[in-house]
JSON list of C-alpha atoms in Angstrom, two decimals:
[
{"chain": "N", "resi": 1, "resn": "MET", "atom": "CA", "xyz": [80.04, 83.99, 102.88]},
{"chain": "N", "resi": 2, "resn": "GLU", "atom": "CA", "xyz": [79.46, 87.54, 101.64]},
{"chain": "N", "resi": 3, "resn": "PRO", "atom": "CA", "xyz": [83.15, 88.57, 102.00]},
{"chain": "N", "resi": 4, "resn": "LEU", "atom": "CA", "xyz": [84.22, 85.52, 99.99]},
{"chain": "N", "resi": 5, "resn": "LEU", "atom": "CA", "xyz": [81.75, 86.28, 97.22]},
{"chain": "N", "resi": 6, "resn": "VAL", "atom": "CA", "xyz": [82.97, 89.86, 97.09]},
{"chain": "N", "resi": 7, "resn": "VAL", "atom": "CA", "xyz": [86.60, 88.78, 96.72]},
{"chain": "N", "resi": 8, "resn": "LEU", "atom": "CA", "xyz": [85.68, 86.18, 94.09]},
{"chain": "N", "resi": 9, "resn": "GLN", "atom": "CA", "xyz": [84.29, 89.00, 91.95]},
{"chain": "N", "resi": 10, "resn": "GLY", "atom": "CA", "xyz": [87.85, 90.22, 91.53]},
{"chain": "N", "resi": 11, "resn": "LEU", "atom": "CA", "xyz": [89.30, 86.80, 90.67]},
{"chain": "N", "resi": 12, "resn": "PRO", "atom": "CA", "xyz": [88.79, 87.09, 86.87]},
{"chain": "N", "resi": 13, "resn": "LEU", "atom": "CA", "xyz": [90.67, 90.40, 86.72]},
{"chain": "N", "resi": 14, "resn": "THR", "atom": "CA", "xyz": [93.44, 89.00, 88.93]},
{"chain": "N", "resi": 15, "resn": "LEU", "atom": "CA", "xyz": [93.91, 86.17, 86.43]},
{"chain": "N", "resi": 16, "resn": "ILE", "atom": "CA", "xyz": [93.67, 88.50, 83.44]},
{"chain": "N", "resi": 17, "resn": "VAL", "atom": "CA", "xyz": [96.28, 90.88, 84.84]},
{"chain": "N", "resi": 18, "resn": "SER", "atom": "CA", "xyz": [98.62, 88.06, 85.90]},
{"chain": "N", "resi": 19, "resn": "ILE", "atom": "CA", "xyz": [98.42, 85.93, 82.76]},
{"chain": "N", "resi": 20, "resn": "GLY", "atom": "CA", "xyz": [98.18, 88.87, 80.36]},
{"chain": "N", "resi": 21, "resn": "SER", "atom": "CA", "xyz": [101.19, 90.71, 81.78]},
{"chain": "N", "resi": 22, "resn": "PHE", "atom": "CA", "xyz": [103.19, 87.48, 81.89]},
{"chain": "N", "resi": 23, "resn": "ILE", "atom": "CA", "xyz": [102.50, 86.86, 78.19]},
{"chain": "N", "resi": 24, "resn": "VAL", "atom": "CA", "xyz": [103.51, 90.43, 77.33]},
{"chain": "N", "resi": 25, "resn": "GLY", "atom": "CA", "xyz": [106.69, 90.09, 79.37]},
{"chain": "N", "resi": 26, "resn": "ALA", "atom": "CA", "xyz": [107.56, 86.65, 77.99]},
{"chain": "N", "resi": 27, "resn": "ILE", "atom": "CA", "xyz": [107.36, 87.96, 74.42]},
{"chain": "N", "resi": 28, "resn": "LEU", "atom": "CA", "xyz": [109.24, 91.22, 75.01]},
{"chain": "N", "resi": 29, "resn": "ALA", "atom": "CA", "xyz": [111.93, 89.41, 76.99]},
{"chain": "N", "resi": 30, "resn": "VAL", "atom": "CA", "xyz": [113.07, 87.37, 73.97]},
{"chain": "N", "resi": 31, "resn": "PRO", "atom": "CA", "xyz": [114.70, 90.24, 72.00]},
{"chain": "N", "resi": 32, "resn": "LEU", "atom": "CA", "xyz": [115.98, 91.75, 75.24]},
{"chain": "N", "resi": 33, "resn": "SER", "atom": "CA", "xyz": [117.70, 88.52, 76.29]},
{"chain": "N", "resi": 34, "resn": "LEU", "atom": "CA", "xyz": [119.25, 88.13, 72.84]},
{"chain": "N", "resi": 35, "resn": "GLY", "atom": "CA", "xyz": [120.37, 91.74, 72.99]},
{"chain": "N", "resi": 36, "resn": "LEU", "atom": "CA", "xyz": [122.06, 91.08, 76.32]},
{"chain": "N", "resi": 37, "resn": "ARG", "atom": "CA", "xyz": [124.14, 88.36, 74.64]},
{"chain": "N", "resi": 38, "resn": "THR", "atom": "CA", "xyz": [124.93, 90.10, 71.36]},
{"chain": "N", "resi": 39, "resn": "SER", "atom": "CA", "xyz": [128.49, 90.93, 70.38]},
{"chain": "N", "resi": 40, "resn": "ILE", "atom": "CA", "xyz": [127.37, 94.37, 69.19]},
{"chain": "N", "resi": 41, "resn": "LEU", "atom": "CA", "xyz": [128.43, 96.52, 72.12]},
{"chain": "N", "resi": 42, "resn": "PRO", "atom": "CA", "xyz": [126.07, 99.53, 71.65]},
{"chain": "N", "resi": 43, "resn": "LEU", "atom": "CA", "xyz": [123.05, 97.22, 71.34]},
{"chain": "N", "resi": 44, "resn": "ARG", "atom": "CA", "xyz": [124.13, 95.19, 74.36]},
{"chain": "N", "resi": 45, "resn": "LEU", "atom": "CA", "xyz": [124.54, 98.34, 76.43]},
{"chain": "N", "resi": 46, "resn": "ILE", "atom": "CA", "xyz": [121.12, 99.64, 75.39]},
{"chain": "N", "resi": 47, "resn": "CYS", "atom": "CA", "xyz": [119.46, 96.34, 76.31]},
{"chain": "N", "resi": 48, "resn": "ARG", "atom": "CA", "xyz": [121.31, 96.31, 79.63]},
{"chain": "N", "resi": 49, "resn": "LEU", "atom": "CA", "xyz": [120.12, 99.85, 80.36]},
{"chain": "N", "resi": 50, "resn": "VAL", "atom": "CA", "xyz": [116.51, 98.95, 79.51]},
{"chain": "N", "resi": 51, "resn": "VAL", "atom": "CA", "xyz": [116.57, 95.81, 81.68]},
{"chain": "N", "resi": 52, "resn": "ASP", "atom": "CA", "xyz": [118.12, 97.62, 84.64]},
{"chain": "N", "resi": 53, "resn": "LEU", "atom": "CA", "xyz": [115.62, 100.46, 84.29]},
{"chain": "N", "resi": 54, "resn": "LEU", "atom": "CA", "xyz": [112.65, 98.09, 84.19]},
{"chain": "N", "resi": 55, "resn": "ARG", "atom": "CA", "xyz": [113.91, 96.16, 87.21]},
{"chain": "N", "resi": 56, "resn": "GLY", "atom": "CA", "xyz": [115.11, 99.16, 89.19]},
{"chain": "N", "resi": 57, "resn": "VAL", "atom": "CA", "xyz": [111.96, 101.28, 89.23]},
{"chain": "N", "resi": 58, "resn": "PRO", "atom": "CA", "xyz": [109.20, 100.09, 91.63]},
{"chain": "N", "resi": 59, "resn": "MET", "atom": "CA", "xyz": [106.12, 98.56, 90.02]},
{"chain": "N", "resi": 60, "resn": "ILE", "atom": "CA", "xyz": [103.77, 101.10, 91.53]},
{"chain": "N", "resi": 61, "resn": "VAL", "atom": "CA", "xyz": [105.76, 103.96, 89.96]},
{"chain": "N", "resi": 62, "resn": "TRP", "atom": "CA", "xyz": [105.43, 102.43, 86.48]},
{"chain": "N", "resi": 63, "resn": "LEU", "atom": "CA", "xyz": [101.70, 101.93, 86.98]},
{"chain": "N", "resi": 64, "resn": "PHE", "atom": "CA", "xyz": [101.15, 105.52, 88.11]},
{"chain": "N", "resi": 65, "resn": "VAL", "atom": "CA", "xyz": [103.24, 106.90, 85.23]},
{"chain": "N", "resi": 66, "resn": "LEU", "atom": "CA", "xyz": [101.30, 104.87, 82.67]},
{"chain": "N", "resi": 67, "resn": "LYS", "atom": "CA", "xyz": [97.88, 105.55, 84.17]},
{"chain": "N", "resi": 68, "resn": "PHE", "atom": "CA", "xyz": [98.22, 109.20, 85.18]},
{"chain": "N", "resi": 69, "resn": "GLY", "atom": "CA", "xyz": [101.53, 110.48, 83.80]},
{"chain": "N", "resi": 70, "resn": "ILE", "atom": "CA", "xyz": [101.00, 110.03, 80.07]},
{"chain": "N", "resi": 71, "resn": "SER", "atom": "CA", "xyz": [97.28, 110.71, 80.00]},
{"chain": "N", "resi": 72, "resn": "SER", "atom": "CA", "xyz": [95.90, 113.30, 77.62]},
{"chain": "N", "resi": 73, "resn": "PRO", "atom": "CA", "xyz": [92.49, 114.05, 76.10]},
{"chain": "N", "resi": 74, "resn": "GLU", "atom": "CA", "xyz": [93.62, 112.31, 72.90]},
{"chain": "N", "resi": 75, "resn": "PHE", "atom": "CA", "xyz": [95.28, 109.30, 74.51]},
{"chain": "N", "resi": 76, "resn": "ARG", "atom": "CA", "xyz": [94.34, 107.69, 77.78]},
{"chain": "N", "resi": 77, "resn": "LEU", "atom": "CA", "xyz": [95.01, 104.16, 78.99]},
{"chain": "N", "resi": 78, "resn": "THR", "atom": "CA", "xyz": [92.34, 102.37, 80.96]},
{"chain": "N", "resi": 79, "resn": "SER", "atom": "CA", "xyz": [93.29, 101.00, 84.36]},
{"chain": "N", "resi": 80, "resn": "LEU", "atom": "CA", "xyz": [93.45, 97.46, 82.99]},
{"chain": "N", "resi": 81, "resn": "GLU", "atom": "CA", "xyz": [95.56, 98.50, 79.99]},
{"chain": "N", "resi": 82, "resn": "ALA", "atom": "CA", "xyz": [97.99, 100.38, 82.24]},
{"chain": "N", "resi": 83, "resn": "ALA", "atom": "CA", "xyz": [98.27, 97.35, 84.54]},
{"chain": "N", "resi": 84, "resn": "LEU", "atom": "CA", "xyz": [98.90, 94.94, 81.66]},
{"chain": "N", "resi": 85, "resn": "LEU", "atom": "CA", "xyz": [101.45, 97.23, 80.01]},
{"chain": "N", "resi": 86, "resn": "GLY", "atom": "CA", "xyz": [103.17, 98.20, 83.26]},
{"chain": "N", "resi": 87, "resn": "LEU", "atom": "CA", "xyz": [103.47, 94.73, 84.78]},
{"chain": "N", "resi": 88, "resn": "GLY", "atom": "CA", "xyz": [104.18, 93.27, 81.34]},
{"chain": "N", "resi": 89, "resn": "THR", "atom": "CA", "xyz": [107.16, 95.52, 80.63]},
{"chain": "N", "resi": 90, "resn": "ILE", "atom": "CA", "xyz": [108.52, 95.00, 84.13]},
{"chain": "N", "resi": 91, "resn": "SER", "atom": "CA", "xyz": [108.17, 91.24, 83.62]},
{"chain": "N", "resi": 92, "resn": "ALA", "atom": "CA", "xyz": [110.14, 91.59, 80.39]},
{"chain": "N", "resi": 93, "resn": "GLY", "atom": "CA", "xyz": [113.10, 92.92, 82.37]},
{"chain": "N", "resi": 94, "resn": "TYR", "atom": "CA", "xyz": [113.08, 90.06, 84.85]},
{"chain": "N", "resi": 95, "resn": "LEU", "atom": "CA", "xyz": [112.35, 87.35, 82.30]},
{"chain": "N", "resi": 96, "resn": "ALA", "atom": "CA", "xyz": [115.08, 88.65, 79.99]},
{"chain": "N", "resi": 97, "resn": "GLU", "atom": "CA", "xyz": [117.61, 88.03, 82.75]},
{"chain": "N", "resi": 98, "resn": "ILE", "atom": "CA", "xyz": [116.16, 84.56, 83.36]},
{"chain": "N", "resi": 99, "resn": "TYR", "atom": "CA", "xyz": [116.36, 83.75, 79.63]},
{"chain": "N", "resi": 100, "resn": "ARG", "atom": "CA", "xyz": [119.92, 85.10, 79.44]},
{"chain": "N", "resi": 101, "resn": "ALA", "atom": "CA", "xyz": [121.00, 82.99, 82.41]},
{"chain": "N", "resi": 102, "resn": "GLY", "atom": "CA", "xyz": [119.42, 79.89, 80.88]},
{"chain": "N", "resi": 103, "resn": "LEU", "atom": "CA", "xyz": [121.13, 80.40, 77.53]},
{"chain": "N", "resi": 104, "resn": "GLN", "atom": "CA", "xyz": [124.43, 81.09, 79.25]},
{"chain": "N", "resi": 105, "resn": "THR", "atom": "CA", "xyz": [124.15, 77.86, 81.24]},
{"chain": "N", "resi": 106, "resn": "VAL", "atom": "CA", "xyz": [123.90, 75.71, 78.11]},
{"chain": "N", "resi": 107, "resn": "PRO", "atom": "CA", "xyz": [127.37, 74.18, 77.59]},
{"chain": "N", "resi": 108, "resn": "ARG", "atom": "CA", "xyz": [129.46, 75.95, 74.96]},
{"chain": "N", "resi": 109, "resn": "GLY", "atom": "CA", "xyz": [130.08, 72.58, 73.36]},
{"chain": "N", "resi": 110, "resn": "GLN", "atom": "CA", "xyz": [126.47, 72.46, 72.21]},
{"chain": "N", "resi": 111, "resn": "TYR", "atom": "CA", "xyz": [127.02, 75.56, 70.08]},
{"chain": "N", "resi": 112, "resn": "GLU", "atom": "CA", "xyz": [130.30, 74.23, 68.71]},
{"chain": "N", "resi": 113, "resn": "ALA", "atom": "CA", "xyz": [128.83, 70.80, 67.93]},
{"chain": "N", "resi": 114, "resn": "SER", "atom": "CA", "xyz": [125.92, 72.31, 65.98]},
{"chain": "N", "resi": 115, "resn": "GLN", "atom": "CA", "xyz": [128.36, 74.41, 63.96]},
{"chain": "N", "resi": 116, "resn": "ALA", "atom": "CA", "xyz": [130.56, 71.38, 63.28]},
{"chain": "N", "resi": 117, "resn": "LEU", "atom": "CA", "xyz": [127.53, 69.47, 61.97]},
{"chain": "N", "resi": 118, "resn": "GLY", "atom": "CA", "xyz": [126.73, 72.32, 59.60]},
{"chain": "N", "resi": 119, "resn": "ILE", "atom": "CA", "xyz": [123.47, 73.25, 61.33]},
{"chain": "N", "resi": 120, "resn": "SER", "atom": "CA", "xyz": [122.47, 76.86, 60.71]},
{"chain": "N", "resi": 121, "resn": "ARG", "atom": "CA", "xyz": [122.48, 79.17, 63.73]},
{"chain": "N", "resi": 122, "resn": "PRO", "atom": "CA", "xyz": [118.69, 79.80, 63.78]},
{"chain": "N", "resi": 123, "resn": "ILE", "atom": "CA", "xyz": [117.88, 76.08, 63.57]},
{"chain": "N", "resi": 124, "resn": "ALA", "atom": "CA", "xyz": [120.52, 75.26, 66.18]},
{"chain": "N", "resi": 125, "resn": "PHE", "atom": "CA", "xyz": [119.11, 77.90, 68.49]},
{"chain": "N", "resi": 126, "resn": "PHE", "atom": "CA", "xyz": [115.47, 76.83, 68.28]},
{"chain": "N", "resi": 127, "resn": "ARG", "atom": "CA", "xyz": [116.01, 73.06, 68.02]},
{"chain": "N", "resi": 128, "resn": "ILE", "atom": "CA", "xyz": [119.03, 72.49, 70.26]},
{"chain": "N", "resi": 129, "resn": "ILE", "atom": "CA", "xyz": [119.91, 75.45, 72.49]},
{"chain": "N", "resi": 130, "resn": "ALA", "atom": "CA", "xyz": [116.49, 76.89, 73.38]},
{"chain": "N", "resi": 131, "resn": "PRO", "atom": "CA", "xyz": [114.95, 73.55, 74.54]},
{"chain": "N", "resi": 132, "resn": "GLN", "atom": "CA", "xyz": [117.87, 72.99, 76.91]},
{"chain": "N", "resi": 133, "resn": "ALA", "atom": "CA", "xyz": [117.60, 76.54, 78.23]},
{"chain": "N", "resi": 134, "resn": "VAL", "atom": "CA", "xyz": [113.86, 76.10, 78.80]},
{"chain": "N", "resi": 135, "resn": "ARG", "atom": "CA", "xyz": [114.51, 72.96, 80.84]},
{"chain": "N", "resi": 136, "resn": "ILE", "atom": "CA", "xyz": [117.02, 74.84, 82.95]},
{"chain": "N", "resi": 137, "resn": "VAL", "atom": "CA", "xyz": [114.93, 77.95, 83.66]},
{"chain": "N", "resi": 138, "resn": "SER", "atom": "CA", "xyz": [111.40, 76.50, 83.80]},
{"chain": "N", "resi": 139, "resn": "PRO", "atom": "CA", "xyz": [111.33, 76.32, 87.64]},
{"chain": "N", "resi": 140, "resn": "THR", "atom": "CA", "xyz": [112.61, 79.89, 87.86]},
{"chain": "N", "resi": 141, "resn": "ILE", "atom": "CA", "xyz": [109.98, 81.11, 85.40]},
{"chain": "N", "resi": 142, "resn": "ALA", "atom": "CA", "xyz": [107.25, 79.36, 87.38]},
{"chain": "N", "resi": 143, "resn": "THR", "atom": "CA", "xyz": [108.52, 80.95, 90.58]},
{"chain": "N", "resi": 144, "resn": "TYR", "atom": "CA", "xyz": [108.50, 84.36, 88.91]},
{"chain": "N", "resi": 145, "resn": "PHE", "atom": "CA", "xyz": [104.93, 83.84, 87.70]},
{"chain": "N", "resi": 146, "resn": "ILE", "atom": "CA", "xyz": [103.81, 83.00, 91.22]},
{"chain": "N", "resi": 147, "resn": "GLY", "atom": "CA", "xyz": [105.41, 86.24, 92.40]},
{"chain": "N", "resi": 148, "resn": "LEU", "atom": "CA", "xyz": [103.74, 88.12, 89.56]},
{"chain": "N", "resi": 149, "resn": "LEU", "atom": "CA", "xyz": [100.38, 86.62, 90.54]},
{"chain": "N", "resi": 150, "resn": "LYS", "atom": "CA", "xyz": [100.76, 88.10, 94.01]},
{"chain": "N", "resi": 151, "resn": "SER", "atom": "CA", "xyz": [102.19, 91.37, 92.68]},
{"chain": "N", "resi": 152, "resn": "SER", "atom": "CA", "xyz": [99.09, 91.82, 90.53]},
{"chain": "N", "resi": 153, "resn": "SER", "atom": "CA", "xyz": [97.45, 93.16, 93.71]},
{"chain": "N", "resi": 154, "resn": "ILE", "atom": "CA", "xyz": [99.41, 96.38, 93.11]},
{"chain": "N", "resi": 155, "resn": "ALA", "atom": "CA", "xyz": [97.03, 97.03, 90.22]},
{"chain": "N", "resi": 156, "resn": "SER", "atom": "CA", "xyz": [94.41, 97.87, 92.84]},
{"chain": "N", "resi": 157, "resn": "THR", "atom": "CA", "xyz": [96.23, 101.21, 93.36]},
{"chain": "N", "resi": 158, "resn": "ILE", "atom": "CA", "xyz": [95.13, 102.33, 89.88]},
{"chain": "N", "resi": 159, "resn": "ILE", "atom": "CA", "xyz": [91.56, 101.10, 90.41]},
{"chain": "N", "resi": 160, "resn": "VAL", "atom": "CA", "xyz": [91.74, 97.70, 88.76]},
{"chain": "N", "resi": 161, "resn": "ALA", "atom": "CA", "xyz": [88.94, 95.82, 90.50]},
{"chain": "N", "resi": 162, "resn": "GLU", "atom": "CA", "xyz": [90.91, 92.65, 91.22]},
{"chain": "N", "resi": 163, "resn": "MET", "atom": "CA", "xyz": [90.73, 90.67, 94.47]},
{"chain": "N", "resi": 164, "resn": "VAL", "atom": "CA", "xyz": [92.58, 93.09, 96.76]},
{"chain": "N", "resi": 165, "resn": "PHE", "atom": "CA", "xyz": [90.60, 96.04, 95.40]},
{"chain": "N", "resi": 166, "resn": "GLN", "atom": "CA", "xyz": [87.36, 94.20, 96.14]},
{"chain": "N", "resi": 167, "resn": "ALA", "atom": "CA", "xyz": [88.63, 93.31, 99.63]},
{"chain": "N", "resi": 168, "resn": "GLN", "atom": "CA", "xyz": [89.53, 96.95, 100.33]},
{"chain": "N", "resi": 169, "resn": "ALA", "atom": "CA", "xyz": [86.16, 98.17, 99.13]},
{"chain": "N", "resi": 170, "resn": "TYR", "atom": "CA", "xyz": [84.33, 95.71, 101.39]},
{"chain": "N", "resi": 171, "resn": "ALA", "atom": "CA", "xyz": [86.57, 96.52, 104.38]},
{"chain": "N", "resi": 172, "resn": "ARG", "atom": "CA", "xyz": [85.88, 100.26, 104.02]},
{"chain": "N", "resi": 173, "resn": "GLN", "atom": "CA", "xyz": [82.16, 99.58, 104.17]},
{"chain": "N", "resi": 174, "resn": "ASN", "atom": "CA", "xyz": [82.44, 97.15, 107.09]},
{"chain": "N", "resi": 175, "resn": "LEU", "atom": "CA", "xyz": [84.66, 98.54, 109.82]},
{"chain": "N", "resi": 176, "resn": "SER", "atom": "CA", "xyz": [83.91, 95.70, 112.24]},
{"chain": "N", "resi": 177, "resn": "ILE", "atom": "CA", "xyz": [85.84, 92.44, 112.44]},
{"chain": "N", "resi": 178, "resn": "SER", "atom": "CA", "xyz": [84.10, 91.25, 109.26]},
{"chain": "N", "resi": 179, "resn": "GLY", "atom": "CA", "xyz": [86.14, 93.84, 107.38]},
{"chain": "N", "resi": 180, "resn": "VAL", "atom": "CA", "xyz": [89.23, 91.67, 107.91]},
{"chain": "N", "resi": 181, "resn": "LEU", "atom": "CA", "xyz": [87.67, 88.57, 106.36]},
{"chain": "N", "resi": 182, "resn": "PRO", "atom": "CA", "xyz": [88.04, 89.67, 102.70]},
{"chain": "N", "resi": 183, "resn": "TYR", "atom": "CA", "xyz": [91.80, 89.94, 103.15]},
{"chain": "N", "resi": 184, "resn": "VAL", "atom": "CA", "xyz": [91.88, 86.47, 104.71]},
{"chain": "N", "resi": 185, "resn": "PHE", "atom": "CA", "xyz": [89.91, 85.04, 101.81]},
{"chain": "N", "resi": 186, "resn": "ALA", "atom": "CA", "xyz": [92.10, 86.89, 99.29]},
{"chain": "N", "resi": 187, "resn": "GLY", "atom": "CA", "xyz": [95.20, 85.39, 100.89]},
{"chain": "N", "resi": 188, "resn": "LEU", "atom": "CA", "xyz": [93.71, 81.90, 100.79]},
{"chain": "N", "resi": 189, "resn": "LEU", "atom": "CA", "xyz": [92.80, 82.34, 97.14]},
{"chain": "N", "resi": 190, "resn": "TYR", "atom": "CA", "xyz": [96.35, 83.44, 96.28]},
{"chain": "N", "resi": 191, "resn": "ILE", "atom": "CA", "xyz": [97.62, 80.29, 98.00]},
{"chain": "N", "resi": 192, "resn": "ALA", "atom": "CA", "xyz": [95.06, 78.16, 96.16]},
{"chain": "N", "resi": 193, "resn": "LEU", "atom": "CA", "xyz": [96.26, 79.60, 92.85]},
{"chain": "N", "resi": 194, "resn": "SER", "atom": "CA", "xyz": [99.98, 79.43, 93.63]},
{"chain": "N", "resi": 195, "resn": "VAL", "atom": "CA", "xyz": [100.26, 75.87, 94.95]},
{"chain": "N", "resi": 196, "resn": "PRO", "atom": "CA", "xyz": [99.03, 74.11, 91.76]},
{"chain": "N", "resi": 197, "resn": "ILE", "atom": "CA", "xyz": [101.43, 76.23, 89.67]},
{"chain": "N", "resi": 198, "resn": "ALA", "atom": "CA", "xyz": [104.35, 75.23, 91.89]},
{"chain": "N", "resi": 199, "resn": "MET", "atom": "CA", "xyz": [103.34, 71.56, 91.72]},
{"chain": "N", "resi": 200, "resn": "ALA", "atom": "CA", "xyz": [102.95, 71.72, 87.93]},
{"chain": "N", "resi": 201, "resn": "SER", "atom": "CA", "xyz": [106.37, 73.35, 87.65]},
{"chain": "N", "resi": 202, "resn": "ARG", "atom": "CA", "xyz": [108.04, 70.58, 89.66]},
{"chain": "N", "resi": 203, "resn": "SER", "atom": "CA", "xyz": [106.25, 67.93, 87.61]},
{"chain": "N", "resi": 204, "resn": "LEU", "atom": "CA", "xyz": [107.31, 69.59, 84.33]},
{"chain": "N", "resi": 205, "resn": "ASP", "atom": "CA", "xyz": [110.89, 69.91, 85.53]},
{"chain": "N", "resi": 206, "resn": "GLU", "atom": "CA", "xyz": [111.05, 66.20, 86.43]},
{"chain": "N", "resi": 207, "resn": "ARG", "atom": "CA", "xyz": [109.53, 65.24, 83.08]},
{"chain": "N", "resi": 208, "resn": "LEU", "atom": "CA", "xyz": [112.00, 67.37, 81.14]},
{"chain": "N", "resi": 209, "resn": "ARG", "atom": "CA", "xyz": [114.93, 65.95, 83.09]},
{"chain": "N", "resi": 210, "resn": "LYS", "atom": "CA", "xyz": [113.82, 62.39, 82.35]},
{"chain": "N", "resi": 211, "resn": "SER", "atom": "CA", "xyz": [113.40, 63.20, 78.65]},
{"chain": "N", "resi": 212, "resn": "VAL", "atom": "CA", "xyz": [116.97, 64.48, 78.52]},
{"chain": "N", "resi": 213, "resn": "ILE", "atom": "CA", "xyz": [118.37, 61.52, 80.40]}
]
């Protein structure tokens, strides 16, 4: 049971990194997704460049740059802050594309109908367009969050003591077969966390579809 207890010590930080970075990404992705759809060409190109840059550079590179590349005696990010900021900004790039795809999938007639009824663009967006887009992309967002949950293990490379970090530390101290057990328990815990999220996503998707019908 000792390997399991060791891995469980990293569970809170795994959840903090996963949920925290997802929240950061979900917020930052909103202006990016709107920028990707704007008619202002320079702004659209800038947003496209930012999204492609965030998605194109490996996660571990962003984490190392934030943790070790911009450090100075006056300004230094902690390992947790670097993980939250790094994974959060990367999530913004991916979620911006998901948001953009969802908004693009909403039938054009919805926009035209809201204009014909005299509904202002902000109200039409938040009351008519956005709810439909959320229904469309909710399974994709849930799938991305599950992937982010597993990708949070990369934070162990900058000494964030999450589950994989704890498993590595135990394995280095126990070179026998018991050193493999923490990784097994970590994998089982990732599955235990991911399955309920997937089930909740399917349930939410079915509920939203019924509400529309």
